[in-house]
Amino acid sequence: MSVKIALAGNPNSGKTTLFNALTGSSQHVGNWPGVTVEKKEGKIKGQADVRLVDLPGIYSLSPYTLEEVVARDYLTKERPDAIINIVDGSNIERNLYLTTQVMELGIPVIVALNMMDVVRKNGDIIDVKKLSAALGCEVVEISALRGTGVAEIAKKAAALASSGKQTPPQHTFNEVVEAALHTLADLLPADIKPEQKRWYAVKLFERDKKVLQSVSLTAKMEEIIGCTEETLEDDAESIITNERYEYISGLVRGCVRKKRKGLSVSDKIDRVVTNRFLALPIFAVVMFLVYYVSVTTVGGWATDWANDGLFGDGFHLFGVWIPGIPVLLGNVLEKLGTAEWLNSLILDGIVGGVGAVLGFVPQMLVLFIFLAFLEACGYMARIAFIMDRIFRKFGLSGKSFIPILIGTGCGVPGVMASRTIENDRDRKMTIITTTFIPCGAKLPIIALIAGALFDGAWWVSPSAYFVGIAAIIVSGIMLKKTKLFAGDPAPFVMELPAYHLPTAGNVLRSMWERGWSFIKKAGTIILLSTIVLWFLQGFGFEDGAFGMVEDLNNSVLANVGSVIAFLFAPLGWGDWKAAVAAVTGLIAKENVVGTFGILFGFAEVAEDGAEVWGTLAASYSALAAYSFLVFNLLCAPCFAAIGAIKREMNSAKWTWFAIGYQCIFAYVISLCIYQIGSVFAGGAFGIGTVVAIVLAAVLIYLIFRPNPYKETLSRRTQVRSVQA
Amino acid sequence: MKTLKEVRCGQTVKVARLHGEGAVKRRIMDMGITRGCEIYVRKVAPLGDPVEVTVRGYELSLRKADAEMIEIC
């Protein structure tokens, strides 16, 4: 018979490490239904037929955060056969707070007391027997990092799950609360099982929103709660929380003996790292290192190798020339004598398209090693601590800095880096805005426009970054005030975990999980999109017949370009060539330059398209070219980045919203630049100018209007009125 | 009424009561800041907000706006 065990615990309690140690490689990573919270499942090593479900890291079973609701719903609805509650022994007081709640669920619990190696090293003593008796369940000392006690907890948890033995909660609150809870338990509907009565009584007492949806609060119950609140002069939710911590304080006093001593190593590190004067310089150095290694040097080499070597002509391996995949495949196809269109589909369409995407993988893996390390060692939380003040003004999190920084190299790992942001709204906002910053592939477009129309003026390139940063700030402020991002204010009450050195295994595993989820995406949505665009680009009517075209001018894409070109006329570049160039940018942004080259009759152009500068300057005005540049900087990113957005949003609706928002925003900004700029350049004041001014006014209104959903404000005024 | 927001670095204070309601208040309490517990104000972030405190033996950071909801004695 197969049994199901859930693993519950606080964030930073070593839960992931324990899960990895318990399940080894038999893991399945997915998402909890309907939400972007990651779900992991696996089989426990050495225990036949025992499935382990990793719950999100939570501090409480309150009904307020997404993670807590996911964990609660799983525990109360799916009812696993047992729960392993991991408790960080070096931070026992707050960790036991969740334990008191988990014990009430009426599901057998076993406590894994983790980080015992740290506890012993600190010279602290935990009386496990006493703790176990007080909690009413077995407590096993482990060190997930060192692997001690892991086999024991696996065996005991499996035995507990199959025995069906209950572990009723032993903790009690004060008499007044206990009396109320007992009366509430007696008033509960008859269909609630005896072992779940305590949970329901406590939750009804707290007037828990989620529980009230299934069990209604009768007038009699409300009266009992009201009376207790009056007696204790506090609201019911606070009473329960206070009581839990009161109980735990007493328990810890009885079971834990702390050796009093000075600052721990972690404290000493923190004194330097988040020091008032040193914090920002240290932060700058860390960020520079991350950027330098993952974008400029190692990551850059890896991408070049993958793009130009593996998916290009070939590369040298210890002096031996190894041809790239397209070359090898091309030779095979030539030998087989396949049709020309099939060769083109395989080489240009599939290998070219997916290669362009997979080319980012090595660089991504380098970055993910950094991210995993920064997260696991505890510095990521400090980044949020240091940067919070700036970023929260734009509806972003302090941790948004990393995605945006990485985004200057490549938007794909940038978007993927947003996964370190726990808060759902902050993360979505970061995903939507990260690709506004000019990535490496957009640099050739900047070079093209700057060279062709601005005589290589020094300010064009910095202005592109300025536009990107402004777009992030403006979008953040605007979106923050919309209904989509409104709701309960997310409190920034964040644990700063103790610093510790993560194991290589955990860092590599985290790197691989993230990388793999992107590779899977490259194999599906991105593959499909590139094939469609390859077809549009390579096929069309030539000499009266439909087929593969020699000249891009005859392709379906060129036809589509001429049809949609009028859309871009108000932006100053309603010419089909520019429209087609913008579309081919979807495969990879640097394609924009190459497409211009082909359309203007050059077989191959330099990276900055120097050959077409003259023609381009003759075809477009400086203002139109700048508008074209801004549109390409801000509009939907390449398919690879769209794939990453889809992966991180985990929702078609939100992906379309992100893409739609980016395109509309790019359109409006380019329109305003071109139309209003034309007037300043001495052009006529026309209908386009009026539209642009109206749009600019709307934009300014959206930025500066008061936030209609600001609940924090009412909360603060409440506090102030109490003061007055 | 004195709140945690006004406490200077290096001082230890005791929580008198919590103001506000709903998710924010519950979150602050879930993290261990409850009536009667001791809070040591460790440091202020380099840009002036948030603050870092020690509560129940671990490090917690919270914004000054949230610290304002914590009345101390």
Short mmCIF file of N, CA and C in Angstrom, two decimals, chain A residues 97-233:
data_model
loop_
_atom_site.label_atom_id
_atom_site.label_comp_id
_atom_site.label_asym_id
_atom_site.label_seq_id
_atom_site.Cartn_x
_atom_site.Cartn_y
_atom_site.Cartn_z
N TYR A 97 6.45 27.69 16.18
CA TYR A 97 5.16 28.36 16.00
C TYR A 97 4.34 27.63 14.93
N LEU A 98 5.01 27.26 13.82
CA LEU A 98 4.31 26.50 12.78
C LEU A 98 3.96 25.11 13.30
N THR A 99 4.88 24.53 14.09
CA THR A 99 4.65 23.18 14.62
C THR A 99 3.34 23.13 15.42
N THR A 100 3.10 24.14 16.27
CA THR A 100 1.87 24.11 17.07
C THR A 100 0.64 24.11 16.17
N GLN A 101 0.74 24.76 15.00
CA GLN A 101 -0.41 24.79 14.10
C GLN A 101 -0.56 23.48 13.34
N VAL A 102 0.57 22.93 12.91
CA VAL A 102 0.54 21.69 12.15
C VAL A 102 -0.01 20.54 13.01
N MET A 103 0.35 20.57 14.31
CA MET A 103 -0.10 19.51 15.23
C MET A 103 -1.62 19.45 15.34
N GLU A 104 -2.27 20.61 15.14
CA GLU A 104 -3.73 20.68 15.33
C GLU A 104 -4.53 20.09 14.19
N LEU A 105 -3.85 19.79 13.06
CA LEU A 105 -4.58 19.37 11.86
C LEU A 105 -5.22 17.99 11.99
N GLY A 106 -4.78 17.20 12.97
CA GLY A 106 -5.32 15.86 13.10
C GLY A 106 -4.65 14.88 12.15
N ILE A 107 -3.46 15.23 11.70
CA ILE A 107 -2.66 14.33 10.86
C ILE A 107 -1.42 13.96 11.68
N PRO A 108 -1.01 12.67 11.68
CA PRO A 108 0.17 12.29 12.46
C PRO A 108 1.40 13.12 12.06
N VAL A 109 2.13 13.62 13.06
CA VAL A 109 3.28 14.49 12.79
C VAL A 109 4.55 13.89 13.39
N ILE A 110 5.65 14.03 12.68
CA ILE A 110 6.95 13.72 13.25
C ILE A 110 7.84 14.93 13.01
N VAL A 111 8.59 15.36 14.04
CA VAL A 111 9.41 16.55 13.91
C VAL A 111 10.84 16.17 13.59
N ALA A 112 11.39 16.80 12.53
CA ALA A 112 12.81 16.64 12.21
C ALA A 112 13.53 17.88 12.73
N LEU A 113 14.26 17.72 13.80
CA LEU A 113 14.97 18.85 14.41
C LEU A 113 16.29 19.03 13.68
N ASN A 114 16.30 20.01 12.78
CA ASN A 114 17.44 20.17 11.85
C ASN A 114 18.52 21.08 12.42
N MET A 115 19.66 21.08 11.75
CA MET A 115 20.82 21.93 12.07
C MET A 115 21.35 21.62 13.47
N MET A 116 21.23 20.36 13.86
CA MET A 116 21.73 19.98 15.18
C MET A 116 23.25 20.14 15.27
N ASP A 117 23.93 20.03 14.12
CA ASP A 117 25.39 20.23 14.12
C ASP A 117 25.72 21.67 14.52
N VAL A 118 24.92 22.61 14.01
CA VAL A 118 25.14 24.02 14.35
C VAL A 118 24.83 24.25 15.83
N VAL A 119 23.72 23.66 16.29
CA VAL A 119 23.32 23.82 17.69
C VAL A 119 24.43 23.34 18.62
N ARG A 120 24.98 22.14 18.29
CA ARG A 120 26.04 21.59 19.15
C ARG A 120 27.29 22.45 19.07
N LYS A 121 27.60 22.92 17.88
CA LYS A 121 28.80 23.74 17.71
C LYS A 121 28.69 25.03 18.52
N ASN A 122 27.46 25.56 18.61
CA ASN A 122 27.26 26.78 19.40
C ASN A 122 27.32 26.50 20.89
N GLY A 123 27.34 25.20 21.25
CA GLY A 123 27.38 24.84 22.66
C GLY A 123 26.00 24.84 23.31
N ASP A 124 24.93 24.91 22.49
CA ASP A 124 23.57 24.89 23.04
C ASP A 124 23.11 23.45 23.25
N ILE A 125 22.20 23.28 24.18
CA ILE A 125 21.68 21.93 24.45
C ILE A 125 20.17 21.94 24.33
N ILE A 126 19.62 20.99 23.53
CA ILE A 126 18.17 20.87 23.43
C ILE A 126 17.77 19.52 24.01
N ASP A 127 16.89 19.54 25.00
CA ASP A 127 16.41 18.32 25.63
C ASP A 127 15.32 17.73 24.74
N VAL A 128 15.73 16.80 23.86
CA VAL A 128 14.81 16.29 22.84
C VAL A 128 13.69 15.46 23.45
N LYS A 129 14.02 14.69 24.50
CA LYS A 129 13.00 13.85 25.14
C LYS A 129 11.88 14.71 25.69
N LYS A 130 12.28 15.77 26.39
CA LYS A 130 11.32 16.67 26.99
C LYS A 130 10.46 17.36 25.93
N LEU A 131 11.15 17.79 24.86
CA LEU A 131 10.47 18.47 23.76
C LEU A 131 9.44 17.54 23.13
N SER A 132 9.86 16.30 22.91
CA SER A 132 8.99 15.32 22.29
C SER A 132 7.75 15.06 23.16
N ALA A 133 7.96 14.94 24.46
CA ALA A 133 6.84 14.70 25.37
C ALA A 133 5.89 15.89 25.38
N ALA A 134 6.46 17.10 25.36
CA ALA A 134 5.63 18.30 25.42
C ALA A 134 4.82 18.48 24.14
N LEU A 135 5.45 18.15 23.00
CA LEU A 135 4.75 18.34 21.73
C LEU A 135 3.75 17.22 21.46
N GLY A 136 4.03 16.04 22.00
CA GLY A 136 3.14 14.91 21.76
C GLY A 136 3.44 14.19 20.46
N CYS A 137 4.66 14.32 19.97
CA CYS A 137 5.04 13.57 18.78
C CYS A 137 6.53 13.28 18.86
N GLU A 138 6.96 12.37 18.01
CA GLU A 138 8.38 12.01 18.03
C GLU A 138 9.24 13.14 17.45
N VAL A 139 10.42 13.36 18.05
CA VAL A 139 11.36 14.36 17.55
C VAL A 139 12.67 13.66 17.21
N VAL A 140 13.13 13.80 15.97
CA VAL A 140 14.37 13.17 15.54
C VAL A 140 15.41 14.25 15.25
N GLU A 141 16.59 14.10 15.84
CA GLU A 141 17.65 15.08 15.57
C GLU A 141 18.30 14.76 14.23
N ILE A 142 18.42 15.75 13.38
CA ILE A 142 19.07 15.53 12.09
C ILE A 142 19.99 16.70 11.74
N SER A 143 20.81 16.46 10.72
CA SER A 143 21.50 17.55 10.05
C SER A 143 21.38 17.25 8.57
N ALA A 144 20.44 17.93 7.93
CA ALA A 144 20.15 17.64 6.52
C ALA A 144 21.38 17.88 5.66
N LEU A 145 22.16 18.90 6.03
CA LEU A 145 23.35 19.27 5.28
C LEU A 145 24.39 18.15 5.32
N ARG A 146 24.58 17.56 6.52
CA ARG A 146 25.57 16.50 6.67
C ARG A 146 24.99 15.11 6.44
N GLY A 147 23.67 15.05 6.33
CA GLY A 147 23.03 13.77 6.06
C GLY A 147 22.83 12.90 7.28
N THR A 148 23.10 13.42 8.49
CA THR A 148 22.91 12.60 9.68
C THR A 148 21.44 12.60 10.09
N GLY A 149 20.96 11.42 10.48
CA GLY A 149 19.59 11.30 10.95
C GLY A 149 18.56 11.23 9.84
N VAL A 150 19.01 11.39 8.58
CA VAL A 150 18.05 11.42 7.47
C VAL A 150 17.40 10.05 7.26
N ALA A 151 18.22 9.00 7.31
CA ALA A 151 17.68 7.65 7.13
C ALA A 151 16.69 7.32 8.25
N GLU A 152 17.03 7.77 9.46
CA GLU A 152 16.18 7.49 10.62
C GLU A 152 14.81 8.16 10.46
N ILE A 153 14.84 9.45 10.04
CA ILE A 153 13.57 10.16 9.91
C ILE A 153 12.73 9.54 8.80
N ALA A 154 13.39 9.07 7.73
CA ALA A 154 12.67 8.44 6.63
C ALA A 154 11.95 7.20 7.12
N LYS A 155 12.68 6.36 7.90
CA LYS A 155 12.12 5.11 8.39
C LYS A 155 10.95 5.37 9.34
N LYS A 156 11.19 6.29 10.29
CA LYS A 156 10.17 6.55 11.30
C LYS A 156 8.93 7.21 10.71
N ALA A 157 9.14 8.11 9.73
CA ALA A 157 8.00 8.77 9.12
C ALA A 157 7.15 7.77 8.35
N ALA A 158 7.83 6.86 7.63
CA ALA A 158 7.11 5.85 6.87
C ALA A 158 6.32 4.94 7.81
N ALA A 159 6.93 4.56 8.92
CA ALA A 159 6.26 3.69 9.89
C ALA A 159 5.05 4.40 10.48
N LEU A 160 5.22 5.69 10.81
CA LEU A 160 4.13 6.48 11.38
C LEU A 160 2.97 6.58 10.40
N ALA A 161 3.31 6.83 9.13
CA ALA A 161 2.28 7.00 8.11
C ALA A 161 1.47 5.73 7.92
N SER A 162 2.14 4.57 7.94
CA SER A 162 1.38 3.34 7.70
C SER A 162 0.70 2.83 8.96
N SER A 163 1.14 3.26 10.14
CA SER A 163 0.50 2.77 11.36
C SER A 163 -0.85 3.42 11.60
N GLY A 164 -1.04 4.64 11.09
CA GLY A 164 -2.32 5.33 11.29
C GLY A 164 -2.49 5.83 12.71
N LYS A 165 -1.40 5.82 13.49
CA LYS A 165 -1.46 6.29 14.87
C LYS A 165 -1.54 7.82 14.90
N GLN A 166 -2.44 8.37 15.69
CA GLN A 166 -2.56 9.82 15.76
C GLN A 166 -1.56 10.42 16.74
N THR A 167 -1.23 11.70 16.52
CA THR A 167 -0.38 12.42 17.48
C THR A 167 -1.14 13.66 17.93
N PRO A 168 -2.11 13.49 18.84
CA PRO A 168 -2.93 14.64 19.22
C PRO A 168 -2.09 15.74 19.86
N PRO A 169 -2.44 17.01 19.57
CA PRO A 169 -1.65 18.13 20.10
C PRO A 169 -1.72 18.17 21.63
N GLN A 170 -0.60 18.47 22.27
CA GLN A 170 -0.54 18.50 23.73
C GLN A 170 -0.57 19.92 24.27
N HIS A 171 -0.27 20.90 23.41
CA HIS A 171 -0.18 22.26 23.93
C HIS A 171 -1.55 22.83 24.27
N THR A 172 -1.57 23.67 25.29
CA THR A 172 -2.83 24.28 25.69
C THR A 172 -2.64 25.79 25.80
N PHE A 173 -3.74 26.51 25.63
CA PHE A 173 -3.73 27.95 25.78
C PHE A 173 -4.23 28.27 27.19
N ASN A 174 -4.41 29.56 27.51
CA ASN A 174 -4.86 29.83 28.88
C ASN A 174 -6.33 29.42 29.07
N GLU A 175 -6.80 29.37 30.34
CA GLU A 175 -8.10 28.75 30.64
C GLU A 175 -9.25 29.39 29.88
N VAL A 176 -9.23 30.71 29.80
CA VAL A 176 -10.35 31.40 29.14
C VAL A 176 -10.46 30.96 27.69
N VAL A 177 -9.30 30.91 26.99
CA VAL A 177 -9.29 30.53 25.58
C VAL A 177 -9.67 29.05 25.45
N GLU A 178 -9.09 28.21 26.31
CA GLU A 178 -9.40 26.78 26.25
C GLU A 178 -10.88 26.53 26.42
N ALA A 179 -11.51 27.24 27.38
CA ALA A 179 -12.94 27.06 27.62
C ALA A 179 -13.72 27.41 26.36
N ALA A 180 -13.35 28.54 25.74
CA ALA A 180 -14.04 28.96 24.51
C ALA A 180 -13.85 27.93 23.42
N LEU A 181 -12.61 27.41 23.27
CA LEU A 181 -12.32 26.44 22.21
C LEU A 181 -13.12 25.15 22.43
N HIS A 182 -13.25 24.72 23.69
CA HIS A 182 -14.01 23.50 23.96
C HIS A 182 -15.47 23.67 23.61
N THR A 183 -16.04 24.82 23.97
CA THR A 183 -17.45 25.06 23.64
C THR A 183 -17.62 25.10 22.13
N LEU A 184 -16.68 25.77 21.44
CA LEU A 184 -16.77 25.85 19.98
C LEU A 184 -16.70 24.45 19.37
N ALA A 185 -15.80 23.61 19.89
CA ALA A 185 -15.64 22.26 19.36
C ALA A 185 -16.94 21.48 19.49
N ASP A 186 -17.65 21.70 20.62
CA ASP A 186 -18.92 20.98 20.82
C ASP A 186 -20.00 21.46 19.87
N LEU A 187 -19.89 22.72 19.45
CA LEU A 187 -20.91 23.29 18.56
C LEU A 187 -20.65 23.01 17.09
N LEU A 188 -19.51 22.35 16.79
CA LEU A 188 -19.16 22.11 15.39
C LEU A 188 -20.14 21.13 14.75
N PRO A 189 -20.34 21.23 13.42
CA PRO A 189 -21.21 20.28 12.73
C PRO A 189 -20.73 18.84 12.98
N ALA A 190 -21.69 17.90 12.98
CA ALA A 190 -21.37 16.52 13.37
C ALA A 190 -20.47 15.80 12.39
N ASP A 191 -20.41 16.28 11.13
CA ASP A 191 -19.63 15.53 10.14
C ASP A 191 -18.12 15.78 10.23
N ILE A 192 -17.69 16.64 11.13
CA ILE A 192 -16.25 16.87 11.28
C ILE A 192 -15.65 15.79 12.17
N LYS A 193 -14.59 15.14 11.68
CA LYS A 193 -13.97 14.02 12.41
C LYS A 193 -13.39 14.51 13.74
N PRO A 194 -13.41 13.64 14.76
CA PRO A 194 -12.94 14.05 16.08
C PRO A 194 -11.52 14.62 16.06
N GLU A 195 -10.60 14.02 15.26
CA GLU A 195 -9.22 14.50 15.28
C GLU A 195 -9.06 15.87 14.63
N GLN A 196 -10.07 16.30 13.85
CA GLN A 196 -9.96 17.60 13.19
C GLN A 196 -10.68 18.70 13.97
N LYS A 197 -11.34 18.31 15.08
CA LYS A 197 -12.14 19.29 15.81
C LYS A 197 -11.32 20.45 16.35
N ARG A 198 -10.15 20.14 16.85
CA ARG A 198 -9.31 21.18 17.42
C ARG A 198 -8.97 22.24 16.36
N TRP A 199 -8.56 21.78 15.19
CA TRP A 199 -8.21 22.69 14.09
C TRP A 199 -9.38 23.61 13.75
N TYR A 200 -10.57 23.00 13.58
CA TYR A 200 -11.73 23.80 13.21
C TYR A 200 -12.11 24.77 14.32
N ALA A 201 -12.01 24.32 15.58
CA ALA A 201 -12.37 25.20 16.70
C ALA A 201 -11.44 26.41 16.72
N VAL A 202 -10.13 26.17 16.58
CA VAL A 202 -9.17 27.29 16.60
C VAL A 202 -9.42 28.22 15.43
N LYS A 203 -9.64 27.65 14.25
CA LYS A 203 -9.82 28.48 13.06
C LYS A 203 -11.13 29.28 13.13
N LEU A 204 -12.18 28.67 13.67
CA LEU A 204 -13.43 29.42 13.82
C LEU A 204 -13.24 30.55 14.82
N PHE A 205 -12.50 30.26 15.89
CA PHE A 205 -12.23 31.28 16.90
C PHE A 205 -11.50 32.46 16.26
N GLU A 206 -10.57 32.16 15.35
CA GLU A 206 -9.81 33.23 14.68
C GLU A 206 -10.64 33.93 13.60
N ARG A 207 -11.83 33.43 13.34
CA ARG A 207 -12.69 33.89 12.23
C ARG A 207 -11.93 33.80 10.92
N ASP A 208 -11.28 32.67 10.71
CA ASP A 208 -10.47 32.43 9.51
C ASP A 208 -11.36 32.45 8.26
N LYS A 209 -11.04 33.38 7.34
CA LYS A 209 -11.86 33.57 6.13
C LYS A 209 -12.11 32.28 5.38
N LYS A 210 -11.04 31.51 5.19
CA LYS A 210 -11.13 30.32 4.35
C LYS A 210 -11.99 29.24 5.00
N VAL A 211 -11.84 29.09 6.32
CA VAL A 211 -12.62 28.05 7.00
C VAL A 211 -14.08 28.45 7.08
N LEU A 212 -14.34 29.75 7.22
CA LEU A 212 -15.72 30.22 7.30
C LEU A 212 -16.49 29.96 6.01
N GLN A 213 -15.76 29.72 4.91
CA GLN A 213 -16.44 29.41 3.66
C GLN A 213 -17.10 28.04 3.71
N SER A 214 -16.53 27.13 4.50
CA SER A 214 -17.10 25.77 4.54
C SER A 214 -17.92 25.53 5.82
N VAL A 215 -17.53 26.14 6.92
CA VAL A 215 -18.27 25.98 8.16
C VAL A 215 -18.79 27.36 8.57
N SER A 216 -20.08 27.48 8.78
CA SER A 216 -20.60 28.82 9.10
C SER A 216 -20.53 29.07 10.60
N LEU A 217 -20.35 30.33 10.91
CA LEU A 217 -20.23 30.76 12.30
C LEU A 217 -21.63 31.08 12.82
N THR A 218 -22.10 30.34 13.79
CA THR A 218 -23.46 30.59 14.29
C THR A 218 -23.41 31.77 15.28
N ALA A 219 -24.61 32.27 15.59
CA ALA A 219 -24.71 33.41 16.52
C ALA A 219 -24.13 33.04 17.88
N LYS A 220 -24.36 31.80 18.28
CA LYS A 220 -23.88 31.32 19.58
C LYS A 220 -22.34 31.34 19.61
N MET A 221 -21.75 30.87 18.50
CA MET A 221 -20.29 30.85 18.41
C MET A 221 -19.74 32.27 18.47
N GLU A 222 -20.36 33.16 17.69
CA GLU A 222 -19.93 34.56 17.64
C GLU A 222 -19.97 35.17 19.03
N GLU A 223 -20.98 34.79 19.80
CA GLU A 223 -21.14 35.32 21.15
C GLU A 223 -19.96 34.86 22.03
N ILE A 224 -19.62 33.58 21.91
CA ILE A 224 -18.51 33.04 22.71
C ILE A 224 -17.21 33.76 22.39
N ILE A 225 -16.97 33.93 21.07
CA ILE A 225 -15.73 34.60 20.65
C ILE A 225 -15.71 36.04 21.16
N GLY A 226 -16.85 36.73 20.99
CA GLY A 226 -16.96 38.12 21.44
C GLY A 226 -16.66 38.26 22.91
N CYS A 227 -17.23 37.36 23.72
CA CYS A 227 -17.03 37.39 25.17
C CYS A 227 -15.55 37.24 25.52
N THR A 228 -14.91 36.24 24.85
CA THR A 228 -13.49 35.99 25.14
C THR A 228 -12.66 37.21 24.76
N GLU A 229 -12.99 37.80 23.61
CA GLU A 229 -12.25 38.99 23.18
C GLU A 229 -12.38 40.10 24.20
N GLU A 230 -13.58 40.26 24.75
CA GLU A 230 -13.80 41.31 25.72
C GLU A 230 -13.00 41.05 27.00
N THR A 231 -13.05 39.80 27.45
CA THR A 231 -12.32 39.45 28.67
C THR A 231 -10.83 39.71 28.52
N LEU A 232 -10.27 39.32 27.36
CA LEU A 232 -8.81 39.42 27.18
C LEU A 232 -8.39 40.72 26.50
N GLU A 233 -9.36 41.57 26.19
CA GLU A 233 -9.09 42.88 25.59
C GLU A 233 -8.20 42.83 24.36
#
